[in-house]
PDB file of C-alpha atoms in Angstrom:
ATOM      1  CA  MET Z   1     109.914 238.855  88.894  1.00 51.00           C
ATOM      2  CA  ASP Z   2     109.418 241.000  85.767  1.00 57.00           C
ATOM      3  CA  ALA Z   3     109.271 244.788  85.753  1.00 59.00           C
ATOM      4  CA  ALA Z   4     105.458 244.804  85.931  1.00 53.00           C
ATOM      5  CA  GLY Z   5     105.631 243.042  89.297  1.00 59.00           C
ATOM      6  CA  ARG Z   6     108.398 245.199  90.788  1.00 68.00           C
ATOM      7  CA  ARG Z   7     108.301 248.718  92.162  1.00 72.00           C
ATOM      8  CA  VAL Z   8     112.033 249.146  92.705  1.00 76.00           C
ATOM      9  CA  PRO Z   9     115.198 248.071  90.836  1.00 84.00           C
ATOM     10  CA  PHE Z  10     117.118 244.957  91.787  1.00 89.00           C
ATOM     11  CA  ASP Z  11     119.276 245.208  94.904  1.00 90.00           C
ATOM     12  CA  ALA Z  12     123.000 245.449  94.385  1.00 91.00           C
ATOM     13  CA  GLN Z  13     124.897 242.212  95.125  1.00 95.00           C
ATOM     14  CA  GLN Z  14     121.964 240.113  93.886  1.00 94.00           C
ATOM     15  CA  VAL Z  15     123.883 237.270  92.269  1.00 94.00           C
ATOM     16  CA  ASP Z  16     120.691 235.690  90.917  1.00 89.00           C
ATOM     17  CA  ALA Z  17     119.519 238.835  89.116  1.00 89.00           C
ATOM     18  CA  PRO Z  18     118.412 237.905  85.576  1.00 85.00           C
ATOM     19  CA  LEU Z  19     121.040 237.317  82.941  1.00 87.00           C
ATOM     20  CA  SER Z  20     121.004 240.323  80.642  1.00 94.00           C
ATOM     21  CA  ARG Z  21     121.509 241.347  77.031  1.00 96.00           C
ATOM     22  CA  SER Z  22     124.266 243.852  77.886  1.00 98.00           C
ATOM     23  CA  ALA Z  23     127.005 243.994  80.495  1.00 98.00           C
ATOM     24  CA  VAL Z  24     130.149 245.830  81.524  1.00 98.00           C
ATOM     25  CA  PHE Z  25     132.926 243.895  83.256  1.00 98.00           C
ATOM     26  CA  LEU Z  26     135.113 246.446  84.995  1.00 98.00           C
ATOM     27  CA  VAL Z  27     138.242 245.556  86.984  1.00 98.00           C
ATOM     28  CA  VAL Z  28     140.156 248.300  88.814  1.00 98.00           C
ATOM     29  CA  THR Z  29     142.935 248.685  91.352  1.00 98.00           C
ATOM     30  CA  ILE Z  30     142.684 251.097  94.276  1.00 98.00           C
ATOM     31  CA  GLY Z  31     145.349 253.792  94.655  1.00 98.00           C
ATOM     32  CA  PRO Z  32     147.978 253.415  97.393  1.00 98.00           C
ATOM     33  CA  THR Z  33     146.913 256.211  99.745  1.00 98.00           C
ATOM     34  CA  PRO Z  34     144.489 255.890 102.674  1.00 96.00           C
ATOM     35  CA  GLU Z  35     142.393 258.644 101.107  1.00 97.00           C
ATOM     36  CA  GLN Z  36     142.017 256.697  97.864  1.00 98.00           C
ATOM     37  CA  LEU Z  37     141.027 253.583  99.783  1.00 97.00           C
ATOM     38  CA  ARG Z  38     138.473 255.569 101.789  1.00 97.00           C
ATOM     39  CA  THR Z  39     136.925 257.042  98.652  1.00 97.00           C
ATOM     40  CA  ALA Z  40     136.677 253.659  96.952  1.00 98.00           C
ATOM     41  CA  LEU Z  41     135.083 252.066 100.027  1.00 97.00           C
ATOM     42  CA  ASP Z  42     132.591 254.896 100.385  1.00 97.00           C
ATOM     43  CA  VAL Z  43     131.554 254.430  96.757  1.00 98.00           C
ATOM     44  CA  VAL Z  44     131.100 250.665  96.943  1.00 98.00           C
ATOM     45  CA  ALA Z  45     129.241 250.990 100.251  1.00 97.00           C
ATOM     46  CA  GLY Z  46     126.709 253.198  98.470  1.00 97.00           C
ATOM     47  CA  ILE Z  47     126.464 251.150  95.282  1.00 97.00           C
ATOM     48  CA  ASP Z  48     122.860 250.129  95.969  1.00 96.00           C
ATOM     49  CA  ASP Z  49     121.758 253.781  95.952  1.00 96.00           C
ATOM     50  CA  LEU Z  50     123.417 254.288  92.573  1.00 97.00           C
ATOM     51  CA  VAL Z  51     121.698 251.199  91.158  1.00 97.00           C
ATOM     52  CA  LYS Z  52     118.348 252.567  92.263  1.00 95.00           C
ATOM     53  CA  SER Z  53     119.050 256.087  90.967  1.00 96.00           C
ATOM     54  CA  VAL Z  54     119.766 254.811  87.465  1.00 97.00           C
ATOM     55  CA  GLY Z  55     117.585 251.702  87.426  1.00 95.00           C
ATOM     56  CA  PHE Z  56     114.368 253.412  88.472  1.00 94.00           C
ATOM     57  CA  ARG Z  57     114.228 255.243  85.134  1.00 94.00           C
ATOM     58  CA  ASP Z  58     113.133 252.004  83.436  1.00 95.00           C
ATOM     59  CA  LEU Z  59     112.538 248.948  85.602  1.00 94.00           C
ATOM     60  CA  GLY Z  60     112.301 246.874  82.441  1.00 93.00           C
ATOM     61  CA  ALA Z  61     115.991 247.533  81.832  1.00 95.00           C
ATOM     62  CA  ASN Z  62     116.750 245.193  84.791  1.00 95.00           C
ATOM     63  CA  LEU Z  63     119.848 247.145  85.821  1.00 96.00           C
ATOM     64  CA  SER Z  64     121.962 245.391  88.444  1.00 96.00           C
ATOM     65  CA  CYS Z  65     125.502 245.620  89.758  1.00 97.00           C
ATOM     66  CA  ILE Z  66     127.657 243.228  91.736  1.00 98.00           C
ATOM     67  CA  VAL Z  67     130.851 244.382  93.454  1.00 98.00           C
ATOM     68  CA  GLY Z  68     133.680 241.945  94.110  1.00 98.00           C
ATOM     69  CA  ILE Z  69     136.671 242.621  96.371  1.00 98.00           C
ATOM     70  CA  GLY Z  70     140.092 241.157  95.604  1.00 98.00           C
ATOM     71  CA  SER Z  71     142.425 239.521  98.098  1.00 98.00           C
ATOM     72  CA  ALA Z  72     144.951 242.384  98.203  1.00 98.00           C
ATOM     73  CA  ALA Z  73     142.184 244.941  98.716  1.00 98.00           C
ATOM     74  CA  TRP Z  74     140.700 242.862 101.535  1.00 97.00           C
ATOM     75  CA  ASP Z  75     144.096 242.883 103.251  1.00 96.00           C
ATOM     76  CA  ARG Z  76     143.940 246.704 103.303  1.00 96.00           C
ATOM     77  CA  LEU Z  77     140.601 246.821 105.121  1.00 95.00           C
ATOM     78  CA  GLY Z  78     142.245 246.252 108.505  1.00 90.00           C
ATOM     79  CA  ARG Z  79     139.866 243.451 109.425  1.00 91.00           C
ATOM     80  CA  SER Z  80     140.939 240.488 111.523  1.00 90.00           C
ATOM     81  CA  ASP Z  81     138.669 238.115 109.596  1.00 94.00           C
ATOM     82  CA  ARG Z  82     138.527 237.167 105.939  1.00 96.00           C
ATOM     83  CA  PRO Z  83     136.447 234.854 103.745  1.00 98.00           C
ATOM     84  CA  ALA Z  84     137.758 231.318 104.132  1.00 98.00           C
ATOM     85  CA  GLU Z  85     138.675 230.720 100.484  1.00 98.00           C
ATOM     86  CA  LEU Z  86     139.661 234.240  99.411  1.00 98.00           C
ATOM     87  CA  HIS Z  87     143.139 234.352  97.883  1.00 98.00           C
ATOM     88  CA  PRO Z  88     144.677 235.691  94.674  1.00 98.00           C
ATOM     89  CA  PHE Z  89     143.912 233.877  91.441  1.00 98.00           C
ATOM     90  CA  VAL Z  90     146.350 230.987  91.116  1.00 97.00           C
ATOM     91  CA  ALA Z  91     147.926 230.833  87.660  1.00 98.00           C
ATOM     92  CA  VAL Z  92     147.719 227.456  85.948  1.00 98.00           C
ATOM     93  CA  GLU Z  93     150.648 226.618  83.662  1.00 97.00           C
ATOM     94  CA  GLY Z  94     149.942 223.662  81.456  1.00 97.00           C
ATOM     95  CA  PRO Z  95     152.240 221.977  78.927  1.00 95.00           C
ATOM     96  CA  LYS Z  96     150.783 224.092  76.096  1.00 97.00           C
ATOM     97  CA  HIS Z  97     148.525 226.784  77.593  1.00 98.00           C
ATOM     98  CA  THR Z  98     148.540 229.071  80.618  1.00 98.00           C
ATOM     99  CA  ALA Z  99     145.785 230.683  82.690  1.00 98.00           C
ATOM    100  CA  PRO Z 100     147.542 233.872  83.875  1.00 98.00           C
ATOM    101  CA  SER Z 101     146.920 235.683  87.143  1.00 98.00           C
ATOM    102  CA  THR Z 102     146.290 239.428  86.719  1.00 98.00           C
ATOM    103  CA  PRO Z 103     145.712 242.288  89.208  1.00 98.00           C
ATOM    104  CA  GLY Z 104     142.349 243.506  90.450  1.00 98.00           C
ATOM    105  CA  ASP Z 105     141.136 245.090  93.693  1.00 98.00           C
ATOM    106  CA  LEU Z 106     137.500 245.659  92.705  1.00 98.00           C
ATOM    107  CA  LEU Z 107     135.196 244.078  90.159  1.00 98.00           C
ATOM    108  CA  PHE Z 108     132.050 245.840  88.994  1.00 98.00           C
ATOM    109  CA  HIS Z 109     129.745 243.477  87.099  1.00 98.00           C
ATOM    110  CA  ILE Z 110     127.169 245.830  85.597  1.00 98.00           C
ATOM    111  CA  ARG Z 111     124.331 244.281  83.612  1.00 96.00           C
ATOM    112  CA  ALA Z 112     121.097 245.457  82.023  1.00 97.00           C
ATOM    113  CA  GLU Z 113     118.787 244.813  79.110  1.00 96.00           C
ATOM    114  CA  ARG Z 114     119.741 248.218  77.682  1.00 97.00           C
ATOM    115  CA  PRO Z 115     123.363 249.175  76.978  1.00 98.00           C
ATOM    116  CA  ASP Z 116     122.616 252.838  77.714  1.00 98.00           C
ATOM    117  CA  PHE Z 117     121.828 251.877  81.319  1.00 98.00           C
ATOM    118  CA  CYS Z 118     125.189 250.131  81.660  1.00 98.00           C
ATOM    119  CA  PHE Z 119     126.856 253.201  80.178  1.00 98.00           C
ATOM    120  CA  GLU Z 120     125.066 255.667  82.454  1.00 98.00           C
ATOM    121  CA  PHE Z 121     125.751 253.616  85.565  1.00 98.00           C
ATOM    122  CA  GLU Z 122     129.443 253.328  84.724  1.00 98.00           C
ATOM    123  CA  ARG Z 123     129.662 257.046  83.939  1.00 98.00           C
ATOM    124  CA  LEU Z 124     128.240 258.007  87.318  1.00 98.00           C
ATOM    125  CA  LEU Z 125     130.367 255.360  89.039  1.00 98.00           C
ATOM    126  CA  PHE Z 126     133.580 256.916  87.729  1.00 98.00           C
ATOM    127  CA  GLU Z 127     132.295 260.357  88.629  1.00 98.00           C
ATOM    128  CA  GLN Z 128     132.165 259.183  92.236  1.00 98.00           C
ATOM    129  CA  LEU Z 129     135.398 257.178  92.198  1.00 98.00           C
ATOM    130  CA  GLY Z 130     137.452 260.016  90.729  1.00 98.00           C
ATOM    131  CA  ASP Z 131     141.181 259.347  90.904  1.00 98.00           C
ATOM    132  CA  SER Z 132     140.865 256.725  93.654  1.00 98.00           C
ATOM    133  CA  VAL Z 133     141.145 253.844  91.188  1.00 98.00           C
ATOM    134  CA  GLU Z 134     142.988 252.843  88.030  1.00 98.00           C
ATOM    135  CA  VAL Z 135     141.324 250.751  85.339  1.00 98.00           C
ATOM    136  CA  VAL Z 136     142.932 247.370  84.728  1.00 98.00           C
ATOM    137  CA  ASP Z 137     140.380 246.006  82.287  1.00 98.00           C
ATOM    138  CA  GLU Z 138     137.027 247.070  80.843  1.00 98.00           C
ATOM    139  CA  VAL Z 139     134.958 244.799  78.612  1.00 98.00           C
ATOM    140  CA  ASN Z 140     131.561 245.526  77.106  1.00 98.00           C
ATOM    141  CA  GLY Z 141     129.656 242.291  76.621  1.00 98.00           C
ATOM    142  CA  PHE Z 142     126.529 241.553  74.623  1.00 97.00           C
ATOM    143  CA  ARG Z 143     124.084 238.706  74.268  1.00 96.00           C
ATOM    144  CA  TYR Z 144     124.704 237.025  70.904  1.00 96.00           C
ATOM    145  CA  PHE Z 145     121.625 235.604  69.183  1.00 95.00           C
ATOM    146  CA  ASP Z 146     120.142 232.738  71.250  1.00 93.00           C
ATOM    147  CA  ALA Z 147     122.722 232.977  74.104  1.00 92.00           C
ATOM    148  CA  ARG Z 148     125.608 231.741  71.932  1.00 96.00           C
ATOM    149  CA  ASP Z 149     129.276 232.578  72.159  1.00 97.00           C
ATOM    150  CA  LEU Z 150     131.278 233.753  69.154  1.00 97.00           C
ATOM    151  CA  LEU Z 151     132.308 230.140  68.534  1.00 98.00           C
ATOM    152  CA  GLY Z 152     128.671 229.497  67.665  1.00 97.00           C
ATOM    153  CA  PHE Z 153     127.657 227.337  70.641  1.00 97.00           C
ATOM    154  CA  VAL Z 154     125.077 228.006  73.348  1.00 96.00           C
ATOM    155  CA  ASP Z 155     126.862 229.131  76.531  1.00 94.00           C
ATOM    156  CA  GLY Z 156     125.529 228.615  80.064  1.00 89.00           C
ATOM    157  CA  THR Z 157     123.310 225.584  79.528  1.00 90.00           C
ATOM    158  CA  ALA Z 158     124.448 223.949  82.775  1.00 89.00           C
ATOM    159  CA  ASN Z 159     123.612 226.911  85.033  1.00 94.00           C
ATOM    160  CA  PRO Z 160     121.731 226.048  88.235  1.00 94.00           C
ATOM    161  CA  THR Z 161     118.056 226.935  88.499  1.00 90.00           C
ATOM    162  CA  GLY Z 162     115.468 227.313  91.239  1.00 89.00           C
ATOM    163  CA  ARG Z 163     116.551 226.196  94.689  1.00 86.00           C
ATOM    164  CA  GLY Z 164     119.855 224.984  93.311  1.00 92.00           C
ATOM    165  CA  MET Z 165     120.937 228.565  92.596  1.00 94.00           C
ATOM    166  CA  ALA Z 166     121.545 229.535  96.222  1.00 94.00           C
ATOM    167  CA  ASP Z 167     123.265 226.252  97.074  1.00 95.00           C
ATOM    168  CA  ALA Z 168     125.654 226.684  94.150  1.00 96.00           C
ATOM    169  CA  THR Z 169     126.463 230.362  94.627  1.00 97.00           C
ATOM    170  CA  LEU Z 170     125.936 231.566  98.213  1.00 97.00           C
ATOM    171  CA  ILE Z 171     128.245 230.847 101.155  1.00 98.00           C
ATOM    172  CA  GLY Z 172     126.398 229.176 104.032  1.00 97.00           C
ATOM    173  CA  ASP Z 173     127.048 227.924 107.531  1.00 97.00           C
ATOM    174  CA  GLU Z 174     130.505 226.674 106.566  1.00 97.00           C
ATOM    175  CA  ASP Z 175     131.723 230.319 106.892  1.00 98.00           C
ATOM    176  CA  PRO Z 176     129.007 232.056 108.958  1.00 97.00           C
ATOM    177  CA  ALA Z 177     130.670 235.484 109.158  1.00 96.00           C
ATOM    178  CA  PHE Z 178     130.435 235.714 105.366  1.00 97.00           C
ATOM    179  CA  ALA Z 179     127.199 233.807 104.768  1.00 97.00           C
ATOM    180  CA  GLY Z 180     125.204 235.158 101.842  1.00 97.00           C
ATOM    181  CA  GLY Z 181     128.342 236.167  99.995  1.00 98.00           C
ATOM    182  CA  SER Z 182     129.920 234.466  97.001  1.00 98.00           C
ATOM    183  CA  TYR Z 183     133.193 234.020  95.155  1.00 98.00           C
ATOM    184  CA  VAL Z 184     133.616 235.069  91.548  1.00 98.00           C
ATOM    185  CA  VAL Z 185     136.366 234.340  89.035  1.00 98.00           C
ATOM    186  CA  VAL Z 186     136.785 236.330  85.834  1.00 98.00           C
ATOM    187  CA  GLN Z 187     138.878 235.550  82.758  1.00 98.00           C
ATOM    188  CA  LYS Z 188     139.019 237.248  79.373  1.00 98.00           C
ATOM    189  CA  TYR Z 189     139.478 234.761  76.523  1.00 98.00           C
ATOM    190  CA  LEU Z 190     140.516 235.853  73.023  1.00 98.00           C
ATOM    191  CA  HIS Z 191     139.473 233.614  70.119  1.00 98.00           C
ATOM    192  CA  ASP Z 192     141.284 232.749  66.913  1.00 98.00           C
ATOM    193  CA  LEU Z 193     138.134 232.539  64.807  1.00 98.00           C
ATOM    194  CA  ALA Z 194     140.030 231.734  61.608  1.00 97.00           C
ATOM    195  CA  ALA Z 195     141.498 228.603  63.195  1.00 98.00           C
ATOM    196  CA  TRP Z 196     138.152 227.669  64.750  1.00 98.00           C
ATOM    197  CA  ASN Z 197     136.216 228.119  61.532  1.00 98.00           C
ATOM    198  CA  ALA Z 198     138.740 225.969  59.698  1.00 98.00           C
ATOM    199  CA  LEU Z 199     137.435 222.999  61.713  1.00 98.00           C
ATOM    200  CA  THR Z 200     134.444 221.026  60.517  1.00 98.00           C
ATOM    201  CA  THR Z 201     131.224 221.227  62.511  1.00 98.00           C
ATOM    202  CA  GLU Z 202     131.820 217.672  63.721  1.00 97.00           C
ATOM    203  CA  GLN Z 203     135.319 218.590  64.945  1.00 97.00           C
ATOM    204  CA  GLN Z 204     133.952 221.656  66.753  1.00 98.00           C
ATOM    205  CA  GLU Z 205     131.229 219.582  68.372  1.00 97.00           C
ATOM    206  CA  ALA Z 206     133.806 217.084  69.628  1.00 97.00           C
ATOM    207  CA  VAL Z 207     135.762 219.926  71.260  1.00 98.00           C
ATOM    208  CA  ILE Z 208     132.712 221.414  72.984  1.00 97.00           C
ATOM    209  CA  GLY Z 209     130.848 218.174  73.685  1.00 97.00           C
ATOM    210  CA  ARG Z 210     127.497 219.379  72.340  1.00 97.00           C
ATOM    211  CA  ARG Z 211     125.734 219.531  69.006  1.00 97.00           C
ATOM    212  CA  LYS Z 212     126.033 222.983  67.517  1.00 97.00           C
ATOM    213  CA  ALA Z 213     122.510 223.283  66.165  1.00 95.00           C
ATOM    214  CA  ASP Z 214     120.421 222.126  69.140  1.00 96.00           C
ATOM    215  CA  ASP Z 215     122.829 222.063  72.129  1.00 96.00           C
ATOM    216  CA  VAL Z 216     122.314 218.347  72.840  1.00 96.00           C
ATOM    217  CA  GLU Z 217     125.158 216.714  74.803  1.00 95.00           C
ATOM    218  CA  LEU Z 218     127.492 214.294  73.026  1.00 96.00           C
ATOM    219  CA  ASP Z 219     129.621 211.480  74.402  1.00 94.00           C
ATOM    220  CA  ASP Z 220     133.354 212.072  74.755  1.00 93.00           C
ATOM    221  CA  THR Z 221     135.921 210.391  72.544  1.00 87.00           C
ATOM    222  CA  GLU Z 222     138.210 208.806  75.145  1.00 87.00           C
ATOM    223  CA  PRO Z 223     140.798 209.537  76.337  1.00 93.00           C
ATOM    224  CA  GLN Z 224     140.257 213.094  75.041  1.00 95.00           C
ATOM    225  CA  ARG Z 225     137.452 214.715  77.009  1.00 96.00           C
ATOM    226  CA  ALA Z 226     135.306 217.547  75.737  1.00 97.00           C
ATOM    227  CA  HIS Z 227     135.104 221.028  77.230  1.00 97.00           C
ATOM    228  CA  LYS Z 228     131.712 220.343  78.841  1.00 96.00           C
ATOM    229  CA  THR Z 229     133.175 217.303  80.647  1.00 96.00           C
ATOM    230  CA  LEU Z 230     136.386 218.964  81.830  1.00 97.00           C
ATOM    231  CA  ALA Z 231     134.354 221.918  83.131  1.00 96.00           C
ATOM    232  CA  THR Z 232     132.059 219.649  85.170  1.00 96.00           C
ATOM    233  CA  ILE Z 233     133.220 218.877  88.716  1.00 96.00           C
ATOM    234  CA  THR Z 234     131.735 215.957  90.653  1.00 95.00           C
ATOM    235  CA  ASP Z 235     132.536 214.175  93.907  1.00 93.00           C
ATOM    236  CA  ASP Z 236     133.177 210.459  94.344  1.00 90.00           C
ATOM    237  CA  ASN Z 237     129.432 209.812  94.592  1.00 90.00           C
ATOM    238  CA  GLY Z 238     128.657 211.595  91.341  1.00 90.00           C
ATOM    239  CA  TYR Z 239     127.264 214.790  92.937  1.00 92.00           C
ATOM    240  CA  GLU Z 240     127.807 217.707  90.559  1.00 94.00           C
ATOM    241  CA  PHE Z 241     129.013 221.037  91.960  1.00 96.00           C
ATOM    242  CA  ASP Z 242     127.297 223.726  89.909  1.00 96.00           C
ATOM    243  CA  ILE Z 243     128.504 227.284  89.375  1.00 97.00           C
ATOM    244  CA  LEU Z 244     126.629 230.240  87.879  1.00 96.00           C
ATOM    245  CA  ARG Z 245     128.127 231.442  84.607  1.00 96.00           C
ATOM    246  CA  ASP Z 246     127.202 234.795  83.097  1.00 96.00           C
ATOM    247  CA  ASN Z 247     129.691 234.615  80.235  1.00 97.00           C
ATOM    248  CA  MET Z 248     129.309 237.111  77.414  1.00 97.00           C
ATOM    249  CA  PRO Z 249     130.801 237.604  73.970  1.00 98.00           C
ATOM    250  CA  PHE Z 250     132.706 240.790  73.200  1.00 98.00           C
ATOM    251  CA  GLY Z 251     134.753 242.031  70.311  1.00 98.00           C
ATOM    252  CA  SER Z 252     135.621 244.488  67.580  1.00 97.00           C
ATOM    253  CA  PRO Z 253     135.528 243.211  64.001  1.00 97.00           C
ATOM    254  CA  ALA Z 254     137.477 246.288  62.859  1.00 97.00           C
ATOM    255  CA  ALA Z 255     140.284 245.437  65.295  1.00 97.00           C
ATOM    256  CA  GLY Z 256     140.046 241.705  64.625  1.00 96.00           C
ATOM    257  CA  GLU Z 257     139.294 241.044  68.298  1.00 98.00           C
ATOM    258  CA  TYR Z 258     136.802 238.341  69.261  1.00 98.00           C
ATOM    259  CA  GLY Z 259     136.370 236.867  72.674  1.00 98.00           C
ATOM    260  CA  THR Z 260     134.364 235.467  75.548  1.00 98.00           C
ATOM    261  CA  TYR Z 261     134.396 236.989  79.012  1.00 98.00           C
ATOM    262  CA  PHE Z 262     134.135 234.156  81.524  1.00 98.00           C
ATOM    263  CA  ILE Z 263     132.555 235.062  84.844  1.00 98.00           C
ATOM    264  CA  GLY Z 264     131.671 232.325  87.315  1.00 97.00           C
ATOM    265  CA  TYR Z 265     129.960 232.749  90.688  1.00 98.00           C
ATOM    266  CA  THR Z 266     130.363 229.985  93.233  1.00 98.00           C
ATOM    267  CA  ARG Z 267     129.899 229.087  96.884  1.00 98.00           C
ATOM    268  CA  ARG Z 268     133.055 226.982  96.672  1.00 98.00           C
ATOM    269  CA  LEU Z 269     136.038 228.646  95.025  1.00 98.00           C
ATOM    270  CA  TRP Z 270     137.876 225.343  94.786  1.00 98.00           C
ATOM    271  CA  VAL Z 271     135.308 224.128  92.239  1.00 98.00           C
ATOM    272  CA  ILE Z 272     136.337 226.712  89.630  1.00 98.00           C
ATOM    273  CA  GLU Z 273     140.001 226.188  90.458  1.00 98.00           C
ATOM    274  CA  ARG Z 274     139.602 222.438  89.907  1.00 98.00           C
ATOM    275  CA  MET Z 275     137.825 223.144  86.624  1.00 98.00           C
ATOM    276  CA  LEU Z 276     140.708 225.287  85.363  1.00 98.00           C
ATOM    277  CA  GLN Z 277     143.281 222.693  86.390  1.00 98.00           C
ATOM    278  CA  ARG Z 278     141.419 220.046  84.401  1.00 97.00           C
ATOM    279  CA  MET Z 279     141.174 222.351  81.386  1.00 98.00           C
ATOM    280  CA  PHE Z 280     144.781 223.558  81.309  1.00 98.00           C
ATOM    281  CA  LEU Z 281     146.664 220.542  82.693  1.00 97.00           C
ATOM    282  CA  GLY Z 282     144.402 217.898  81.209  1.00 96.00           C
ATOM    283  CA  ASP Z 283     142.390 215.037  82.668  1.00 94.00           C
ATOM    284  CA  PRO Z 284     143.981 212.642  82.102  1.00 94.00           C
ATOM    285  CA  PRO Z 285     147.211 214.685  82.207  1.00 93.00           C
ATOM    286  CA  GLY Z 286     148.366 215.756  78.771  1.00 92.00           C
ATOM    287  CA  TYR Z 287     144.870 215.875  77.300  1.00 96.00           C
ATOM    288  CA  HIS Z 288     144.108 219.557  77.807  1.00 97.00           C
ATOM    289  CA  ASP Z 289     140.835 221.195  76.819  1.00 98.00           C
ATOM    290  CA  ARG Z 290     141.036 221.573  73.022  1.00 98.00           C
ATOM    291  CA  ILE Z 291     139.066 224.818  73.173  1.00 98.00           C
ATOM    292  CA  LEU Z 292     142.310 226.357  74.459  1.00 98.00           C
ATOM    293  CA  ASP Z 293     143.934 225.740  71.086  1.00 98.00           C
ATOM    294  CA  VAL Z 294     141.778 228.565  69.710  1.00 98.00           C
ATOM    295  CA  SER Z 295     140.952 230.508  72.906  1.00 98.00           C
ATOM    296  CA  THR Z 296     143.736 232.247  74.837  1.00 98.00           C
ATOM    297  CA  ALA Z 297     143.231 233.368  78.443  1.00 98.00           C
ATOM    298  CA  ALA Z 298     144.441 236.981  78.741  1.00 98.00           C
ATOM    299  CA  THR Z 299     143.367 237.717  82.327  1.00 98.00           C
ATOM    300  CA  GLY Z 300     142.505 235.875  85.540  1.00 98.00           C
ATOM    301  CA  THR Z 301     141.319 237.394  88.823  1.00 98.00           C
ATOM    302  CA  THR Z 302     139.423 236.167  91.886  1.00 98.00           C
ATOM    303  CA  PHE Z 303     137.082 238.244  94.050  1.00 98.00           C
ATOM    304  CA  PHE Z 304     134.846 237.848  97.088  1.00 98.00           C
ATOM    305  CA  VAL Z 305     131.316 239.197  96.660  1.00 98.00           C
ATOM    306  CA  PRO Z 306     130.026 240.389 100.060  1.00 98.00           C
ATOM    307  CA  SER Z 307     126.342 240.384 100.904  1.00 97.00           C
ATOM    308  CA  LEU Z 308     124.798 243.834 100.519  1.00 96.00           C
ATOM    309  CA  GLN Z 309     124.672 244.285 104.284  1.00 96.00           C
ATOM    310  CA  LEU Z 310     128.360 243.464 104.659  1.00 96.00           C
ATOM    311  CA  LEU Z 311     129.308 245.655 101.687  1.00 96.00           C
ATOM    312  CA  GLU Z 312     127.433 248.635 103.115  1.00 95.00           C
ATOM    313  CA  GLY Z 313     129.329 248.270 106.420  1.00 93.00           C
ATOM    314  CA  LEU Z 314     132.858 248.007 105.007  1.00 88.00           C
ATOM    315  CA  ALA Z 315     133.472 251.749 104.894  1.00 79.00           C
ATOM    316  CA  ASP Z 316     132.435 252.174 108.543  1.00 78.00           C
ATOM    317  CA  ALA Z 317     134.488 249.213 109.752  1.00 61.00           C
ATOM    318  CA  SER Z 318     137.762 250.116 108.022  1.00 55.00           C
TER     319      SER Z 318
END
């Protein structure tokens, strides 16, 4: 629903909030003391109020925020239950490339059509968090032309739509205590644009598996499979397990830094883990994803995204 049809901002934890033109990807760790944990939990429990306080100023900005909780932070909550698939990001060490595992207790995925709304939300967020957290990573993403990454290809074409969105992203009856939640994996990739641009358009298209100009899928050149194939997970009957990607470019030309921030929401964490194994180890083994020859994974962290109701109750329950 567009701003003209809404009277309030989007709820926090709304995974299917519209993809935006601006975003902040913020990963923090919580300090070691009980007081720091309490402060952090109080802040995340009230995140919906902060979204509304900032977002109401311009509903057309489509401000939203999703909070993810890491495995180590969940262990500190003192709960006897935990999401079935929640565990630390598992590093993948391939013959040539590695997907590292990096720390993170909380993820704040802040997105809006206006970068000033992302800025203001983050400013007020840190005002509330105080010294309870330490920043591990902060990335400011932006929408690049017609939803392209800095490699020049459209990113996110295979995202689920309509009724398929909930099935792909929201936990269901398989884990009823955490139904309505989601898992999210984040990775920061740094690109060697000089090496990428040294390839011909045809060579780039073979790596990605799509035509650069119009995004049409191309057949693989066996046995080497393209990125779009290695990142597609199916069962024995051909059923495709979708995930929701909200990847964004980031960078600083002055610093020579260019990258893509991968963020994938899923009902089934194993789907993204299988995808990364295929990319870094190769399928068949030895034929790794050639995009990794120019894109280096610098971070890797897994989080559980509670439903808003569960998030709001964490501070009281701990």
